[in-house]
Coordinates of C-alpha atoms and ligand atoms in Angstrom, one line a residue:
X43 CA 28.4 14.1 5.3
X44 CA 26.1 14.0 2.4
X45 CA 23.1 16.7 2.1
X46 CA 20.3 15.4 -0.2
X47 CA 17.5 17.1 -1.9
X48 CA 14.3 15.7 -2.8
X49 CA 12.2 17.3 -5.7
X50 CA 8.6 16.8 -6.0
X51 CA 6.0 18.0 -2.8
X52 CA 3.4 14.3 -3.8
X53 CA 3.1 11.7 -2.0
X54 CA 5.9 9.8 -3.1
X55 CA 8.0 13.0 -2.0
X56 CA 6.1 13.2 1.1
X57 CA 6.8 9.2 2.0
X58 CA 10.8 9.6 1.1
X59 CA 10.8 12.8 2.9
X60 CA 9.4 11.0 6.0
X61 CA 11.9 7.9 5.4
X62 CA 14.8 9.9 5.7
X63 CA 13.9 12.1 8.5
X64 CA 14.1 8.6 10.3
X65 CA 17.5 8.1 9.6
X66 CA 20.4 9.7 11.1
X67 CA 23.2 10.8 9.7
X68 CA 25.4 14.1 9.4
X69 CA 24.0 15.7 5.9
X70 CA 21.3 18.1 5.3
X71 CA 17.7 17.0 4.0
X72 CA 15.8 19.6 1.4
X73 CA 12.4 18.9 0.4
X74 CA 11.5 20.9 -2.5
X75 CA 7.8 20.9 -3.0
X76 CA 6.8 23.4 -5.3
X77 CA 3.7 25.4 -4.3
X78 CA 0.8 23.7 -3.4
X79 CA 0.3 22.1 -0.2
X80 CA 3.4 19.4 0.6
X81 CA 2.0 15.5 0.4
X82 CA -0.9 15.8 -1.8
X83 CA 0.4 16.2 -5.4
X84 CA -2.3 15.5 -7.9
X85 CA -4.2 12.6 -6.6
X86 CA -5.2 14.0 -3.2
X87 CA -5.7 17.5 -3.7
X88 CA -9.2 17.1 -4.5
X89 CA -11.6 18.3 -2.3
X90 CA -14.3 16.3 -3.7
X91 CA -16.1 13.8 -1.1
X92 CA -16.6 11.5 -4.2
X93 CA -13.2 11.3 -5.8
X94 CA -12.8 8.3 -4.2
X95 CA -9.4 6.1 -3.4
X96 CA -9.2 3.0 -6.0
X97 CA -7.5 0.9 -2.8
X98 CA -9.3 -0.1 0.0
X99 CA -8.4 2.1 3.6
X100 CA -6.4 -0.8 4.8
X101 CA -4.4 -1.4 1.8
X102 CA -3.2 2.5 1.8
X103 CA -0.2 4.3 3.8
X104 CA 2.7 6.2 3.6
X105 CA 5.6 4.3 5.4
X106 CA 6.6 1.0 5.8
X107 CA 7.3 1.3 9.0
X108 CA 4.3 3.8 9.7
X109 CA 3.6 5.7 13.1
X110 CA 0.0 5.4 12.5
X111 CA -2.4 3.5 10.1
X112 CA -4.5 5.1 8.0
X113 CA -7.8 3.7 9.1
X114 CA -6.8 4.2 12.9
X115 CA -6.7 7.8 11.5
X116 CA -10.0 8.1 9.4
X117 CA -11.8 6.6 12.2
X118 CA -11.0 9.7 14.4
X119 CA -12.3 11.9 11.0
X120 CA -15.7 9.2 10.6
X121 CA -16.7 7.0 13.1
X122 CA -18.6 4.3 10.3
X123 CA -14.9 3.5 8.5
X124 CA -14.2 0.0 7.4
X125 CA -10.8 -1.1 6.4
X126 CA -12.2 -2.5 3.2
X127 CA -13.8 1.0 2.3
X128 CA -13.0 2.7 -0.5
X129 CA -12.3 6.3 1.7
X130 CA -12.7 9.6 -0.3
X131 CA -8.8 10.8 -1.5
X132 CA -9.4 13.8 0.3
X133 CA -9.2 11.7 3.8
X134 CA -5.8 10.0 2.8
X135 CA -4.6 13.8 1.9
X136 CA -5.1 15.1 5.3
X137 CA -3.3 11.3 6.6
X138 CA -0.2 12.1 4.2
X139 CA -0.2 15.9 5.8
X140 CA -0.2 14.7 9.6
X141 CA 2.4 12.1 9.1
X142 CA 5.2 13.7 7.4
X143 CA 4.7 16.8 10.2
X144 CA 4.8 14.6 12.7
X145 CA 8.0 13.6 11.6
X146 CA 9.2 16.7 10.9
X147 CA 8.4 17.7 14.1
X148 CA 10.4 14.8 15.9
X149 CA 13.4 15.5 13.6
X150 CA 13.2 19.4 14.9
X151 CA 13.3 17.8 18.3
X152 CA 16.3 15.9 17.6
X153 CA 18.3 18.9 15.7
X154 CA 18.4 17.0 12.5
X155 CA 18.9 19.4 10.0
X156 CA 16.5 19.7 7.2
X157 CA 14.5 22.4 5.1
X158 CA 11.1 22.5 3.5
X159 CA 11.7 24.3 0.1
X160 CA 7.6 25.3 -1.0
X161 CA 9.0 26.6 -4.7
X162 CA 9.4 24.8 -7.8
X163 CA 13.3 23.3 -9.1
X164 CA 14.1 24.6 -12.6
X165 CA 17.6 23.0 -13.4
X166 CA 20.0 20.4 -11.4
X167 CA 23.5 21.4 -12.6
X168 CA 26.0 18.8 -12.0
X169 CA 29.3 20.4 -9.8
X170 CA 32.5 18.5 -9.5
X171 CA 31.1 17.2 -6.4
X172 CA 27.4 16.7 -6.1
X173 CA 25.2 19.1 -7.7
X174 CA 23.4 23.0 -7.6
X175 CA 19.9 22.9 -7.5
X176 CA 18.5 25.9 -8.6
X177 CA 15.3 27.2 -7.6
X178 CA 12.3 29.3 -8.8
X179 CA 12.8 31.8 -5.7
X180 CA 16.6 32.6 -7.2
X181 CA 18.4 30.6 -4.4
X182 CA 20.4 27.6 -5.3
X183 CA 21.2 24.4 -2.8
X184 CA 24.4 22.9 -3.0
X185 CA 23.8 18.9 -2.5
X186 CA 25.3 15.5 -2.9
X187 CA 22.0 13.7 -4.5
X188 CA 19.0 14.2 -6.0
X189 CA 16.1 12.3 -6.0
X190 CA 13.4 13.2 -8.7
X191 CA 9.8 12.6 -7.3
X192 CA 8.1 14.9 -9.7
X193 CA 5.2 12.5 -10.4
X194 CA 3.6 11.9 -14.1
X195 CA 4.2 15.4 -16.3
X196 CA 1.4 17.4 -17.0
X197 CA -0.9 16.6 -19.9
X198 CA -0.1 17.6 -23.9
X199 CA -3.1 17.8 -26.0
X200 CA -3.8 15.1 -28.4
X201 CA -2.1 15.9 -31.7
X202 CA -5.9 15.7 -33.3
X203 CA -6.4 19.2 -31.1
X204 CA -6.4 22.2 -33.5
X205 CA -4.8 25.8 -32.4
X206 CA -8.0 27.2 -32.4
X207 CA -9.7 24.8 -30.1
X208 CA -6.9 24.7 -28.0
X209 CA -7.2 28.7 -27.6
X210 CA -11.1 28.5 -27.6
X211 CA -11.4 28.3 -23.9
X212 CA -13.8 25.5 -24.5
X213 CA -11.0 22.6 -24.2
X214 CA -9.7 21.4 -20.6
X215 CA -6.4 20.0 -20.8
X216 CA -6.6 19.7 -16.9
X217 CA -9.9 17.8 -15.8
X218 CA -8.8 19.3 -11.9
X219 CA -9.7 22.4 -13.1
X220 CA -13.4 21.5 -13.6
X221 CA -14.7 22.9 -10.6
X222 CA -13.1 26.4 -11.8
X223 CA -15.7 26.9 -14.0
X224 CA -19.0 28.3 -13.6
X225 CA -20.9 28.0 -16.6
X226 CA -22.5 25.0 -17.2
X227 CA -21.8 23.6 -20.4
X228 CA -25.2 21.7 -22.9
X229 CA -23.0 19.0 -23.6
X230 CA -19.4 17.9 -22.8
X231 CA -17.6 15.6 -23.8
X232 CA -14.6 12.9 -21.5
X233 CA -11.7 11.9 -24.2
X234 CA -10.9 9.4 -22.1
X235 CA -12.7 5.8 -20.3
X236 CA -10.3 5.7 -17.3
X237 CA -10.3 6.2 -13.5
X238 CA -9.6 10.3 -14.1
X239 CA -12.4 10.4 -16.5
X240 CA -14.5 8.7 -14.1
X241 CA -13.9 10.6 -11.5
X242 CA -14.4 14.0 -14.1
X243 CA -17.8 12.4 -15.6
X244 CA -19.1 12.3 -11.5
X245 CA -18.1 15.5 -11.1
X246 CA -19.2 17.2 -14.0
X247 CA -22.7 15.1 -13.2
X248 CA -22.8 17.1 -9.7
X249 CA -21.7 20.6 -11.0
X250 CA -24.1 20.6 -13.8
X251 CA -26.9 18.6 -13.1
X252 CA -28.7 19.3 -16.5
X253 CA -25.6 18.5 -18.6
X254 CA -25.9 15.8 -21.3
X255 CA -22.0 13.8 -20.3
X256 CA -20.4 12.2 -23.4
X257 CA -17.1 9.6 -23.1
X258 CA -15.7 8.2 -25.8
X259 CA -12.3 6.6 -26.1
X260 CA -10.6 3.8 -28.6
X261 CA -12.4 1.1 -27.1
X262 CA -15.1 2.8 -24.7
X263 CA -14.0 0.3 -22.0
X264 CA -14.4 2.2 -18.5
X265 CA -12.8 0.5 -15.8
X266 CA -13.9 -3.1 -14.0
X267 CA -15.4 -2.7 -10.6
X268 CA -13.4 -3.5 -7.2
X269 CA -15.8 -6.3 -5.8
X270 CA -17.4 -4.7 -2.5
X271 CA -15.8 -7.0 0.2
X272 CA -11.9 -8.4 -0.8
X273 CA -12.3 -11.7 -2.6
X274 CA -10.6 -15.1 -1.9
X275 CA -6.7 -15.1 -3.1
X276 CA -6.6 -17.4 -6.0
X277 CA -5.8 -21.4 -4.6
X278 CA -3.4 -22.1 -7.2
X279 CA -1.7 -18.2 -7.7
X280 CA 1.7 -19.3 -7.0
X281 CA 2.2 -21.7 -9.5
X282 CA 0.7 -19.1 -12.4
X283 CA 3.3 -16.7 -11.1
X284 CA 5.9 -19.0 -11.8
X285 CA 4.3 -19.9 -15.0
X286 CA 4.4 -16.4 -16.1
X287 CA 8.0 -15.7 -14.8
X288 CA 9.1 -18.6 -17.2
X289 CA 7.1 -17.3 -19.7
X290 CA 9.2 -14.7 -22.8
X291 CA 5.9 -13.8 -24.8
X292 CA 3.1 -11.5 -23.8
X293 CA 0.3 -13.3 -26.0
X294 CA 1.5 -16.3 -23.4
X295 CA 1.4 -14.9 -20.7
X296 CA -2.3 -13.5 -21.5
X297 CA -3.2 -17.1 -22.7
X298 CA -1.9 -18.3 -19.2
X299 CA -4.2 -15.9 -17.3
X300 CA -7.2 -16.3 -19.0
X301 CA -6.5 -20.5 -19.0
X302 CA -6.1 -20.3 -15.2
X303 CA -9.3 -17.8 -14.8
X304 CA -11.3 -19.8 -16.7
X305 CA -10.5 -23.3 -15.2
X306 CA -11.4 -21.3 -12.0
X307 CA -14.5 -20.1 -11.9
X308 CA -15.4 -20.6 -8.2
X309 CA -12.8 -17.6 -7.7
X310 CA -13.1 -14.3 -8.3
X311 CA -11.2 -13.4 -11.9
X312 CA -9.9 -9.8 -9.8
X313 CA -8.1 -12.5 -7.4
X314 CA -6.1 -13.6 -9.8
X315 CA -4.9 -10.1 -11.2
X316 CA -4.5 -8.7 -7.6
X317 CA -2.0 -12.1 -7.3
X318 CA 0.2 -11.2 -9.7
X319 CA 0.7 -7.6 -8.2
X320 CA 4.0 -8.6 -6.4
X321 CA 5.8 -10.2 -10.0
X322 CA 4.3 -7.5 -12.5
X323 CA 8.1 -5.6 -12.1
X324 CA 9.6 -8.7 -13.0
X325 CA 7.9 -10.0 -15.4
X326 CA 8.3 -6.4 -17.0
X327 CA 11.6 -6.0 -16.7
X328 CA 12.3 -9.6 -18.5
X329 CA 10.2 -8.7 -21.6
X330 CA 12.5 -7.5 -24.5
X331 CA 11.6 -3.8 -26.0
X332 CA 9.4 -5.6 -28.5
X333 CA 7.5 -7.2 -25.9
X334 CA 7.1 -4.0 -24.0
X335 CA 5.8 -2.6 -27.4
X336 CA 3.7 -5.2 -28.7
X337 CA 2.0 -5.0 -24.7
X338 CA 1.2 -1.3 -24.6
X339 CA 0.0 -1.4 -28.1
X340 CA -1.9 -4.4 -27.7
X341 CA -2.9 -5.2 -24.2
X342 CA -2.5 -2.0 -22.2
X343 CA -5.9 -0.9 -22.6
X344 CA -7.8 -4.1 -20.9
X345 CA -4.7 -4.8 -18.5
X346 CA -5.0 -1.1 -17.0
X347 CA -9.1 -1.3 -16.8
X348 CA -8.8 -4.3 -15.0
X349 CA -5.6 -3.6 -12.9
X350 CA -6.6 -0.2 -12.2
X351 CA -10.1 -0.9 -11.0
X352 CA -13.1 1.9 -9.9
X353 CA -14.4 1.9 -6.3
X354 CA -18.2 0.0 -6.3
X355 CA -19.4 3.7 -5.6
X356 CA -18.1 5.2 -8.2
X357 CA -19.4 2.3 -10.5
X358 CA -22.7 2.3 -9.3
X359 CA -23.2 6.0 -9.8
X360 CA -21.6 5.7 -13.5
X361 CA -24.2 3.0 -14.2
X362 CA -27.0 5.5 -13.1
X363 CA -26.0 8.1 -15.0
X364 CA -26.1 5.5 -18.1
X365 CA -29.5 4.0 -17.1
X366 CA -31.0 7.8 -17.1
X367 CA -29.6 8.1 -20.4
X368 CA -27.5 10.7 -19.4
X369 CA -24.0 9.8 -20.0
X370 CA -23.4 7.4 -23.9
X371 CA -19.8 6.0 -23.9
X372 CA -18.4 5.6 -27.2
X373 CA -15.9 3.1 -28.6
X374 CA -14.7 5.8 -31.2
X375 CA -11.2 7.2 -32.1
X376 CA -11.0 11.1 -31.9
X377 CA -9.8 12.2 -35.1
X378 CA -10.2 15.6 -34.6
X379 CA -11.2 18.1 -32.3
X380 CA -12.0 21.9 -33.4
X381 CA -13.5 25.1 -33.9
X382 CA -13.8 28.2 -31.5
X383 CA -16.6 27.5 -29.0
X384 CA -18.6 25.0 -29.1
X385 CA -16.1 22.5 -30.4
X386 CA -16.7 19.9 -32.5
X387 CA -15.4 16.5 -32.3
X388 CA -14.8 14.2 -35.2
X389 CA -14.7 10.6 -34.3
X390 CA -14.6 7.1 -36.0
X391 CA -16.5 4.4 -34.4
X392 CA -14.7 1.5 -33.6
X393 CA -17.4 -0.9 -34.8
X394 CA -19.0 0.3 -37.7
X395 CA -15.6 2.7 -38.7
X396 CA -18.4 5.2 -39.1
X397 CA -17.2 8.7 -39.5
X398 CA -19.5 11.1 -37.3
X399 CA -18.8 14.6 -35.8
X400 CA -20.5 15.5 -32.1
X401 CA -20.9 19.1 -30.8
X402 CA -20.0 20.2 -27.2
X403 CA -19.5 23.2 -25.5
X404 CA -16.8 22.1 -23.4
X405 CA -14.3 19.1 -23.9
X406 CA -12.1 17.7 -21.6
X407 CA -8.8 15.5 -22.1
X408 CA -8.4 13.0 -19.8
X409 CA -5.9 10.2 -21.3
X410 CA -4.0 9.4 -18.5
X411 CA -0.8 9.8 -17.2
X412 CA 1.6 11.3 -19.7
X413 CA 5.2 10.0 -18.7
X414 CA 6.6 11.6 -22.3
X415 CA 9.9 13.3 -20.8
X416 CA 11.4 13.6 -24.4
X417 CA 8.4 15.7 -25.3
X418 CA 7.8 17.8 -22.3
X419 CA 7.6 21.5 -21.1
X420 CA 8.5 20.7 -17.5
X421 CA 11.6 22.7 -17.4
X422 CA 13.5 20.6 -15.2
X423 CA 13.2 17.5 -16.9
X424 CA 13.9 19.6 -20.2
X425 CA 17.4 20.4 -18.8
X426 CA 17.9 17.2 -17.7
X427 CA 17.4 15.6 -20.9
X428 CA 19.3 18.9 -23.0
X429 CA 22.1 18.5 -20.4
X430 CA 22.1 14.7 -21.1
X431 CA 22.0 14.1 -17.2
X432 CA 18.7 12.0 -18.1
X433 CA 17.4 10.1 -21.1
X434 CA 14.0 9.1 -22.1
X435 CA 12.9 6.2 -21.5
X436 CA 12.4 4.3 -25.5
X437 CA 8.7 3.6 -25.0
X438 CA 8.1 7.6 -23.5
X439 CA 7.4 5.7 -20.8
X440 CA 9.6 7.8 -17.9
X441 CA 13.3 8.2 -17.9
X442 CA 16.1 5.4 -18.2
X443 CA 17.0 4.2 -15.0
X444 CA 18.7 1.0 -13.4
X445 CA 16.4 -0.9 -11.2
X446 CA 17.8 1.1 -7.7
X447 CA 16.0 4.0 -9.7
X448 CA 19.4 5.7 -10.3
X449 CA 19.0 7.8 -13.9
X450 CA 20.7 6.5 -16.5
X451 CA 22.4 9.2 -18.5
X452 CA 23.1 9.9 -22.3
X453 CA 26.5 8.0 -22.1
X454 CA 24.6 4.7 -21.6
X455 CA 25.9 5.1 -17.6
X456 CA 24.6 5.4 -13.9
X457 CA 24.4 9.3 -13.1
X458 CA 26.1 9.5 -9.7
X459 CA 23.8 10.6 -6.9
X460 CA 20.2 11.5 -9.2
X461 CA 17.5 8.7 -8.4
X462 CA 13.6 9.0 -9.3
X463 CA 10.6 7.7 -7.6
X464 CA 7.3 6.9 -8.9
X465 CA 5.6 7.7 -12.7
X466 CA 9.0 8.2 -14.3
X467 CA 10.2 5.2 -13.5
X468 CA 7.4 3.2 -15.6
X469 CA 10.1 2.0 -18.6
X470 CA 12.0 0.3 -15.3
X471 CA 9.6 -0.9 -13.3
X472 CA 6.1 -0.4 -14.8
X473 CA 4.1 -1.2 -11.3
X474 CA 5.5 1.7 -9.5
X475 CA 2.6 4.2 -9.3
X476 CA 0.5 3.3 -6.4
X477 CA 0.7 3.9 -2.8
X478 CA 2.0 0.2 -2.1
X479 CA 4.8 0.3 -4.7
X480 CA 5.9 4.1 -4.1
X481 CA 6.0 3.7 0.1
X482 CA 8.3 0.3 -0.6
X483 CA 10.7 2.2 -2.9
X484 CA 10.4 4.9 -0.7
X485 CA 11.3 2.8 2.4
X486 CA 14.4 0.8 0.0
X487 CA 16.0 4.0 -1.3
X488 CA 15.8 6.1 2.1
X489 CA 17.7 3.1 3.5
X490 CA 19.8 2.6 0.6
X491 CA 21.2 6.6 0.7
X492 CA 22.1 6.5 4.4
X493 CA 23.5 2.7 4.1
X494 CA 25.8 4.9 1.3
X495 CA 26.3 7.6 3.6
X496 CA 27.5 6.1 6.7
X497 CA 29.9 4.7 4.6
X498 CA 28.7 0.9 4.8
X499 CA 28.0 -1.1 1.6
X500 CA 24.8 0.0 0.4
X501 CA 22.1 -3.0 0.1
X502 CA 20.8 -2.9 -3.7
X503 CA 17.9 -0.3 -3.3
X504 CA 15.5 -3.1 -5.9
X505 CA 15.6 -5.8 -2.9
X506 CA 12.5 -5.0 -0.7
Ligands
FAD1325 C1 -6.5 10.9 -9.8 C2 -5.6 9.9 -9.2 C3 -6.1 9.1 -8.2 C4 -5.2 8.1 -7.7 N1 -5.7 7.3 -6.7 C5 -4.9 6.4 -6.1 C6 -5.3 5.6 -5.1 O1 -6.5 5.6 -4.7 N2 -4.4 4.7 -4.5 C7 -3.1 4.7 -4.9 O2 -2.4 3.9 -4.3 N3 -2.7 5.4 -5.9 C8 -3.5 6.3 -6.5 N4 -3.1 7.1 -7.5 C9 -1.7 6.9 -8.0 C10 -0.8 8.1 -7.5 O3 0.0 8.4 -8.6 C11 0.0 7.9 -6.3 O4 -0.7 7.4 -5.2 C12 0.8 9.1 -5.7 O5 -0.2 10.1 -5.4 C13 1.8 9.6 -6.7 O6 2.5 10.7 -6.1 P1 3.7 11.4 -6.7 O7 4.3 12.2 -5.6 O8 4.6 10.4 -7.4 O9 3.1 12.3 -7.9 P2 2.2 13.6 -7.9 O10 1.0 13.5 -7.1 O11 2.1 14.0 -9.3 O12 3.1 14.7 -7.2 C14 4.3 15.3 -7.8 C15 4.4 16.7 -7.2 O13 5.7 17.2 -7.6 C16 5.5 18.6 -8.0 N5 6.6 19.0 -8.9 C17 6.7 18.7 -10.2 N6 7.8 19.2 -10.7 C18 8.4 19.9 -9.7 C19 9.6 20.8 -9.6 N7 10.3 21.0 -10.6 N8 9.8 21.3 -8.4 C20 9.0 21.1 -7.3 N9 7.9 20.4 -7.3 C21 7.6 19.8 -8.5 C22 4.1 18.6 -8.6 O14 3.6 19.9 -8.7 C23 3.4 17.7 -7.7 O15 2.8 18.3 -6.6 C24 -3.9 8.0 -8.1 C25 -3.4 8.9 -9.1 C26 -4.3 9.9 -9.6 C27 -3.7 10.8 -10.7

C-alpha cells in the first residue's frame, strides 16, 4: 500500500491528480492545492476574455486518455468554436475544473480513498519510511511519495530595482494583479516583450484607455504570430530531426534550421519549429552544460519568441495599439529602476547604447517564468534545498532531476519517492511547460507510481 501526495493545485497537478484517480491500487491519494481554486494555477485563473490560449482548442487537454475533449466542451459554452481557435484561457479553466470533478466524483463512487488538501505545503520531512508533509493548516500527512507540481516560483525583482521603488507602490512584481488597481496610471511601462507582457499591454490597454503603454526589453522582440489556420507540416521534417539529433553544437544546429527554412520557402518557417516539438527534450538533454549556457545566453530570446508564439488576436490588437501610436517597444536594457512614485526607468538602447531615463507612474515586471529555486522564498522549495532533499538545477533552470522526474538530491543520488512535474523540471527536460508535454508526463508518471506500487517492474516514467 503506498499513499501519495501531490503538491501544487495547477494544471499539471490537476492532470496527475486525475491520472491517478484512474488507477487502482490500495494507497491513499492527497492533492494539496493551496488556496485558490484547484486546476487553474497561474495560467487559467484569469478572467479576462482576451487572455487568450497560445495553442489552438484542439491541440489543448488534460489527459491522455481524456473523458471529454476540450472543444466538444467549449462548444456547449459557444456555439461558433473552431478546433483551430485560439479559445480565451478562461474557457480551458472551467474544462480543467469539470474534468478532474468528474473524476473525483467516479473515484468517490468507487470508494477510492483520496483527499483534496485546499492549503499550502511548507516542508516535506523525510521519515524512515516515506515522508511527513506538513501543512499550512498545522496537520501533517504521512505518505510514501511526493510529487512536486508547484509550477514556475513567483517573480524576484530585477536586481536593477531599488528599495525604494520596490516599496513605492508604483512597481508590480505580479502583472495578475493589474486589474486590482483602480487608478489609472499617465504612463506605464512592460519590462518585458513576451506572451505575459502581451497579454499585460492588452489589458492595461482596456483598463485604462487613455494610458500611454511602454515595453521595452534587451531586444524589443515581442513574440511571432501563430498563422490563423495550421500550416502544412514541413515535407522534409524528419530528416532535419535527425540532422539535429546528430548534431553536438547549438550554432549547428541553428545553421541547420535556418538552411532547411530557407531552401523551403513554399512552407511555412512556424512548420518547421512546430516539427521539432517532439526532439526538443532530446536534443536538450544531449547538449553539454556549455551548450545549455552558450543557448540561453545566446539563442533563448528568438527561440522562445518563435516557439512560444501569440494568438493572431492578440497580434492584431498589439499592432493597433502600435499604429495609434500608443504603445513604443524598446530594444533597451533596464539598468535601473527608481524613485518613490512615479518611477523612473533608466535604460540603454540596444542600438545606439544611448543612455536615456523614461518616467511612469506605474511599472510592471513581466520577465517570464522564474525557475531560480536556489534563490527563492517559496518555503517549501527552501527546505528542500536547506534539507539537501533537492538541488538546483546549475543553469537556475528548476531542480536536478533524472529524466523519470525523480529529484536528484545533494549527494549526487535519486531521492526515493519525490518526483516533479512541469516548470522545475526545465534543466532536465527543457520542453516540459505546456499542456501537451505536462498531460504526457502526467499520463507516464501516474502509470509509472502504480506500475511501482502493485509491485510489478515499473516502465521507465521518460518512455511516452
Ligand atoms: C500566462 C500563461 C499562459 C499560458 N498559456 C498556455 C497555453 O495557452 N497553452 C499551454 O499549453 N500552456 C500555457 N501556459 C503554460 C502553463 O505553464 C501550463 O499550461 C500549466 O498551466 C502549468 O501548470 P502548473 O500546474 O505546472 O503550474 P501553475 O499554474 O503555476 O500552478 C502551480 C500551482 O501550485 C500552487 N503551489 C505552489 N506551491 C505550493 C505549495 N507549497 N503548496 C500548495 N500549492 C502550491 C501554486 O499556487 C499554483 O496554484 C501558460 C502559462 C502562463 C503563465
Amino acid at each position: 500500500m503506498t499513499d501519495i501526495a501531490i503538491i501544487g493545485g495547477g494544471a499539471a497537478g490537476a492532470a496527475l491528480f486525475g491520472a491517478l484517480l484512474n488507477r487502482e491500487h490500495g494507497g491513499s491519494l492527497h492533492w494539496i492545492t493551496g488556496p485558490a481554486t484547484p486546476g487553474r494555477g497561474v495560467a487559467y485563473a484569469t478572467q479576462e476574455e482576451h487572455h487568450l490560449l497560445n495553442v489552438r482548442a484542439v491541440g489543448m487537454g488534460l489527459y491522455v486518455d481524456q473523458d471529454e475533449d476540450f472543444v466538444q466542451h467549449a462548444t456547449r459554452q459557444r456555439a461558433d468554436v473552431r478546433a483551430t481557435d485560439f479559445l480565451p484561457r478562461r474557457l480551458f479553466g472551467d474544462f480543467v475544473e469539470a474534468q478532474w470533478r468528474k473524476r473525483m466524483t467516479a473515484a468517490e463512487k468507487r470508494a477510492r480513498p483520496f483527499a483534496l488538501h485546499t492549503v499550502e505545503a511548507l516542508r516535506v520531512e523525510p521519515q524512515i519510511h516515506g515522508y511527513d508533509v506538513l501543512l499550512s493548516d498545522q496537520r501533517t500527512l504521512h505518505v510514501d511519495t511526493v510529487i512536486l507540481a508547484v509550477g514556475a516560483l513567483s517573480p524576484r525583482p530585477l536586481r536593477t530595482v531599488s528599495a525604494q521603488a520596490l516599496a513605492s507602490g508604483a512597481f508590480e512584481l505580479n502583472p495578475w494583479n493589474l486589474p486590482r488597481r483602480s487608478r489609472a496610471p499617465r504612463r506605464l511601462i512592460v519590462i518585458g516583450t513576451g506572451l505575459t507582457a502581451v497579454d499585460t499591454l492588452l489589458s492595461a490597454s482596456r483598463q485604462w484607455p487613455d494610458t500611454e503603454l511602454v515595453a521595452v526589453s534587451r531586444h524589443g522582440l515581442l513574440p511571432f504570430v501563430h498563422p490563423e489556420l495550421p500550416a502544412q507540416p514541413y515535407p522534409q521534417q524528419d530528416q532535419l530531426n535527425a540532422q539535429l539529433l546528430a548534431s553536438a553544437a547549438t550554432a549547428g544546429m541553428l545553421r541547420t534550421i535556418r538552411h532547411a527554412i530557407r531552401h523551403a520557402p513554399q512552407v511555412d518557417w512556424r512548420s518547421v519549429i512546430d516539427g521539432m516539438r517532439p526532439i526538443n527534450t532530446t536534443v536538450w538533454q544531449g547538449l553539454s552544460l556549455a551548450r545549455r549556457r552558450q543557448f540561453l545566453r545566446h539563442a533563448r530570446w528568438i527561440w522562445e519568441a518563435a516557439r512560444h508564439r501569440t494568438a493572431p488576436a492578440s497580434a492584431e490588437f498589439i499592432q493597433q495599439l502600435r499604429d495609434e501610436g500608443r504603445l513604443q517597444v524598446h530594444a533597451a536594457r533596464v539598468l535601473g529602476v527608481d524613485g518613490q512614485g512615479p518611477l523612473d526607468v533608466t535604460v540603454r538602447a540596444r542600438a545606439s547604447q544611448a543612455l536615456s531615463r523614461l518616467q511612469a507612474d506605474l511599472v510592471v515586471q513581466a520577465t517570464g517564468l522564474d525557475t531560480a529555486v536556489a534563490f527563492t522564498e517559496h518555503a517549501l522549495l527552501a527546505q528542500l534545498i536547506e534539507d539537501g532533499l533537492a538541488v538546483a538545477d546549475p543553469l537556475q533552470l528548476g531542480v536536478a532531476a533524472q529524466p523519470d522526474g525523480r529529484l536528484i538530491n545533494a549527494r549526487g543520488d535519486a531521492q526515493p519517492g519525490l518526483y516533479a512535474i512541469g516548470s522545475l523540471l526545465r534543466g532536465n527536460l527543457w520542453e516540459c511547460t505546456a499542456m501537451p508535454e505536462i498531460r504526457a508526463a502526467a499520463h507516464t508518471l501516474a502509470a509509472h507510481l502504480a506500475a511501482e506500487r502493485n509491485g510489478a517492474p515499473a516502465s521507465s516514467p521518460a518512455t511516452v
